[in-house]
mmCIF file of C-alpha atoms in Angstrom:
data_model
loop_
_atom_site.group_PDB
_atom_site.id
_atom_site.type_symbol
_atom_site.label_atom_id
_atom_site.label_comp_id
_atom_site.label_asym_id
_atom_site.label_seq_id
_atom_site.Cartn_x
_atom_site.Cartn_y
_atom_site.Cartn_z
ATOM 1 C CA MET A 253 99.329 32.997 62.576
ATOM 2 C CA ARG A 254 97.312 35.982 61.547
ATOM 3 C CA ILE A 255 95.228 38.112 63.912
ATOM 4 C CA SER A 256 91.829 39.095 62.479
ATOM 5 C CA THR A 257 90.420 42.605 62.431
ATOM 6 C CA LYS A 258 88.186 41.585 65.333
ATOM 7 C CA GLY A 259 91.214 40.810 67.499
ATOM 8 C CA ARG A 260 93.154 43.884 66.401
ATOM 9 C CA TYR A 261 90.186 46.184 66.939
ATOM 10 C CA ALA A 262 89.418 44.675 70.349
ATOM 11 C CA LEU A 263 92.990 45.382 71.397
ATOM 12 C CA ARG A 264 92.776 48.938 70.029
ATOM 13 C CA MET A 265 89.466 49.481 71.802
ATOM 14 C CA MET A 266 90.833 48.279 75.135
ATOM 15 C CA LEU A 267 93.907 50.475 74.639
ATOM 16 C CA ASP A 268 91.695 53.477 73.876
ATOM 17 C CA LEU A 269 89.624 52.840 77.007
ATOM 18 C CA GLY A 270 92.826 52.638 79.043
ATOM 19 C CA LEU A 271 94.349 55.766 77.525
ATOM 20 C CA HIS A 272 91.224 57.867 78.020
ATOM 21 C CA ASN A 273 90.268 56.506 81.432
ATOM 22 C CA THR A 274 89.070 59.447 83.508
ATOM 23 C CA GLY A 275 86.593 57.449 85.547
ATOM 24 C CA LYS A 276 83.770 58.496 83.217
ATOM 25 C CA PRO A 277 82.239 56.137 80.655
ATOM 26 C CA ILE A 278 83.495 56.432 77.082
ATOM 27 C CA ARG A 279 81.087 56.109 74.176
ATOM 28 C CA VAL A 280 81.724 53.680 71.352
ATOM 29 C CA LYS A 281 81.254 56.532 68.857
ATOM 30 C CA GLU A 282 84.160 58.433 70.457
ATOM 31 C CA ILE A 283 86.419 55.380 70.319
ATOM 32 C CA ALA A 284 85.342 54.654 66.746
ATOM 33 C CA ALA A 285 86.164 58.212 65.684
ATOM 34 C CA ARG A 286 89.588 58.203 67.369
ATOM 35 C CA GLN A 287 90.469 54.754 66.044
ATOM 36 C CA GLU A 288 88.880 55.290 62.615
ATOM 37 C CA ILE A 289 86.848 52.093 62.965
ATOM 38 C CA SER A 290 83.180 51.540 62.179
ATOM 39 C CA ASP A 291 81.116 52.124 65.310
ATOM 40 C CA LYS A 292 78.777 49.299 64.239
ATOM 41 C CA TYR A 293 81.718 46.881 64.192
ATOM 42 C CA LEU A 294 82.974 48.160 67.559
ATOM 43 C CA GLU A 295 79.484 47.603 69.022
ATOM 44 C CA GLN A 296 79.817 43.915 68.133
ATOM 45 C CA ILE A 297 83.283 43.733 69.668
ATOM 46 C CA VAL A 298 82.335 45.593 72.843
ATOM 47 C CA ALA A 299 79.468 43.133 73.351
ATOM 48 C CA VAL A 300 82.038 40.305 73.507
ATOM 49 C CA LEU A 301 84.280 42.310 75.863
ATOM 50 C CA ASN A 302 81.292 43.201 78.053
ATOM 51 C CA LYS A 303 80.030 39.611 78.225
ATOM 52 C CA ALA A 304 83.509 38.457 79.300
ATOM 53 C CA GLY A 305 83.594 41.118 82.028
ATOM 54 C CA TYR A 306 86.525 43.029 80.508
ATOM 55 C CA VAL A 307 84.447 46.200 80.206
ATOM 56 C CA ARG A 308 81.380 47.503 82.003
ATOM 57 C CA SER A 309 78.459 49.173 80.301
ATOM 58 C CA VAL A 310 76.923 52.326 81.754
ATOM 59 C CA ARG A 311 73.519 53.229 80.380
ATOM 60 C CA GLY A 312 71.982 56.647 79.922
ATOM 61 C CA PRO A 313 72.852 59.964 78.313
ATOM 62 C CA GLN A 314 76.286 60.039 79.945
ATOM 63 C CA GLY A 315 76.760 56.314 79.374
ATOM 64 C CA GLY A 316 79.433 54.340 77.633
ATOM 65 C CA TYR A 317 82.060 51.791 78.638
ATOM 66 C CA LEU A 318 84.738 51.485 81.294
ATOM 67 C CA LEU A 319 87.457 48.943 81.957
ATOM 68 C CA THR A 320 86.453 46.706 84.857
ATOM 69 C CA ARG A 321 90.020 46.260 86.134
ATOM 70 C CA PRO A 322 93.280 48.186 86.180
ATOM 71 C CA ALA A 323 95.189 48.095 82.874
ATOM 72 C CA GLU A 324 97.941 46.027 84.534
ATOM 73 C CA GLU A 325 95.518 43.119 84.911
ATOM 74 C CA TYR A 326 94.800 42.654 81.203
ATOM 75 C CA THR A 327 97.303 40.907 78.978
ATOM 76 C CA VAL A 328 97.392 41.090 75.215
ATOM 77 C CA GLY A 329 96.928 37.320 75.255
ATOM 78 C CA MET A 330 93.694 37.560 77.257
ATOM 79 C CA ILE A 331 92.183 40.015 74.799
ATOM 80 C CA LEU A 332 93.324 38.199 71.679
ATOM 81 C CA ARG A 333 92.231 34.760 72.905
ATOM 82 C CA LEU A 334 88.808 36.139 73.786
ATOM 83 C CA THR A 335 88.249 37.431 70.264
ATOM 84 C CA GLU A 336 90.341 34.974 68.250
ATOM 85 C CA GLY A 337 90.023 31.734 70.155
ATOM 86 C CA SER A 338 93.169 29.640 70.036
ATOM 87 C CA LEU A 339 96.339 31.290 68.775
ATOM 88 C CA ALA A 340 98.156 28.003 68.212
ATOM 89 C CA PRO A 341 99.806 27.832 64.778
ATOM 90 C CA VAL A 342 98.322 24.372 64.040
ATOM 91 C CA GLU A 343 95.150 22.619 65.160
ATOM 92 C CA CYS A 344 96.930 19.622 66.625
ATOM 93 C CA LEU A 345 98.322 21.783 69.447
ATOM 94 C CA ASP A 346 94.759 22.479 70.552
ATOM 95 C CA ASP A 347 93.705 18.854 70.355
ATOM 96 C CA MET A 348 96.783 16.955 71.560
ATOM 97 C CA GLY A 349 96.085 13.250 71.504
ATOM 98 C CA GLU A 350 93.560 13.442 68.675
ATOM 99 C CA CYS A 351 96.201 13.365 65.953
ATOM 100 C CA ASP A 352 97.317 9.894 64.906
ATOM 101 C CA LYS A 353 100.719 11.211 63.900
ATOM 102 C CA SER A 354 101.626 13.228 67.005
ATOM 103 C CA ASP A 355 103.954 10.507 68.362
ATOM 104 C CA ASP A 356 106.043 10.466 65.178
ATOM 105 C CA CYS A 357 105.615 14.070 64.017
ATOM 106 C CA ILE A 358 108.953 15.864 64.185
ATOM 107 C CA THR A 359 107.454 19.102 62.834
ATOM 108 C CA LEU A 360 105.217 19.208 65.917
ATOM 109 C CA LEU A 361 108.300 20.315 67.874
ATOM 110 C CA VAL A 362 108.603 23.368 65.608
ATOM 111 C CA TYR A 363 104.950 24.253 66.106
ATOM 112 C CA GLN A 364 105.234 23.809 69.866
ATOM 113 C CA LYS A 365 108.223 26.162 69.990
ATOM 114 C CA MET A 366 106.363 28.708 67.850
ATOM 115 C CA ASN A 367 103.351 28.481 70.147
ATOM 116 C CA GLU A 368 105.488 28.877 73.278
ATOM 117 C CA ALA A 369 107.245 31.917 71.795
ATOM 118 C CA VAL A 370 103.995 33.634 70.853
ATOM 119 C CA ASN A 371 102.399 32.883 74.219
ATOM 120 C CA ASN A 372 105.489 34.115 76.048
ATOM 121 C CA VAL A 373 105.172 37.473 74.295
ATOM 122 C CA ILE A 374 101.421 38.039 74.441
ATOM 123 C CA ASP A 375 101.010 36.758 77.992
ATOM 124 C CA HIS A 376 103.699 39.084 79.353
ATOM 125 C CA ILE A 377 102.619 42.331 77.713
ATOM 126 C CA THR A 378 99.856 44.104 79.590
ATOM 127 C CA LEU A 379 97.460 46.824 78.560
ATOM 128 C CA ALA A 380 99.415 49.079 80.924
ATOM 129 C CA ASP A 381 102.586 48.324 78.925
ATOM 130 C CA LEU A 382 100.813 49.344 75.711
ATOM 131 C CA ILE A 383 99.564 52.538 77.326
ATOM 132 C CA GLY A 384 103.084 53.354 78.494
ATOM 133 C CA TRP A 385 104.550 52.688 75.048
ATOM 134 C CA LYS A 386 101.887 54.872 73.436
ATOM 135 C CA LEU A 387 102.556 57.748 75.826
ATOM 136 C CA GLN A 388 106.327 57.440 75.286
ATOM 137 C CA LYS A 389 105.843 57.470 71.546
ATOM 138 C CA GLU A 390 103.807 60.653 71.880
ATOM 139 C CA GLY A 391 106.488 62.200 74.087
ATOM 140 C CA ASP A 392 104.450 62.220 77.287
ATOM 141 C CA TYR A 393 106.581 60.305 79.765
ATOM 142 C CA SER A 394 104.316 60.728 82.765
ATOM 143 C CA ILE A 395 102.114 57.732 83.433
#
């Protein structure tokens, strides 16, 4: 499994919004500058996040984006699945029953275990966890 730039940048954008949450909207240009990502590309990603209700757009001169929920309510899995679609290592895990060989496929067990392991990690790490890890790494232990 490989996460695309879209998924990685969406996660970085959400993390940036969480880290710099002062209650005031944050502009895409500010996030792009901090994250060293093209603001045009982030505009495309924020449109997906906005449509899904993960962020809220505020228009006007002081406009920008805000998280719609507390950081504890977003998991890494939610963000990655939104931008990546399925994270299953093989297609047959998405379409169980459509594969003629699923009844006899021993390797399917390996792929199921891989999928369970990945989901267990990404569905139990929240945006708040990432924020905490980032602050610890920077030496600021107050959250």
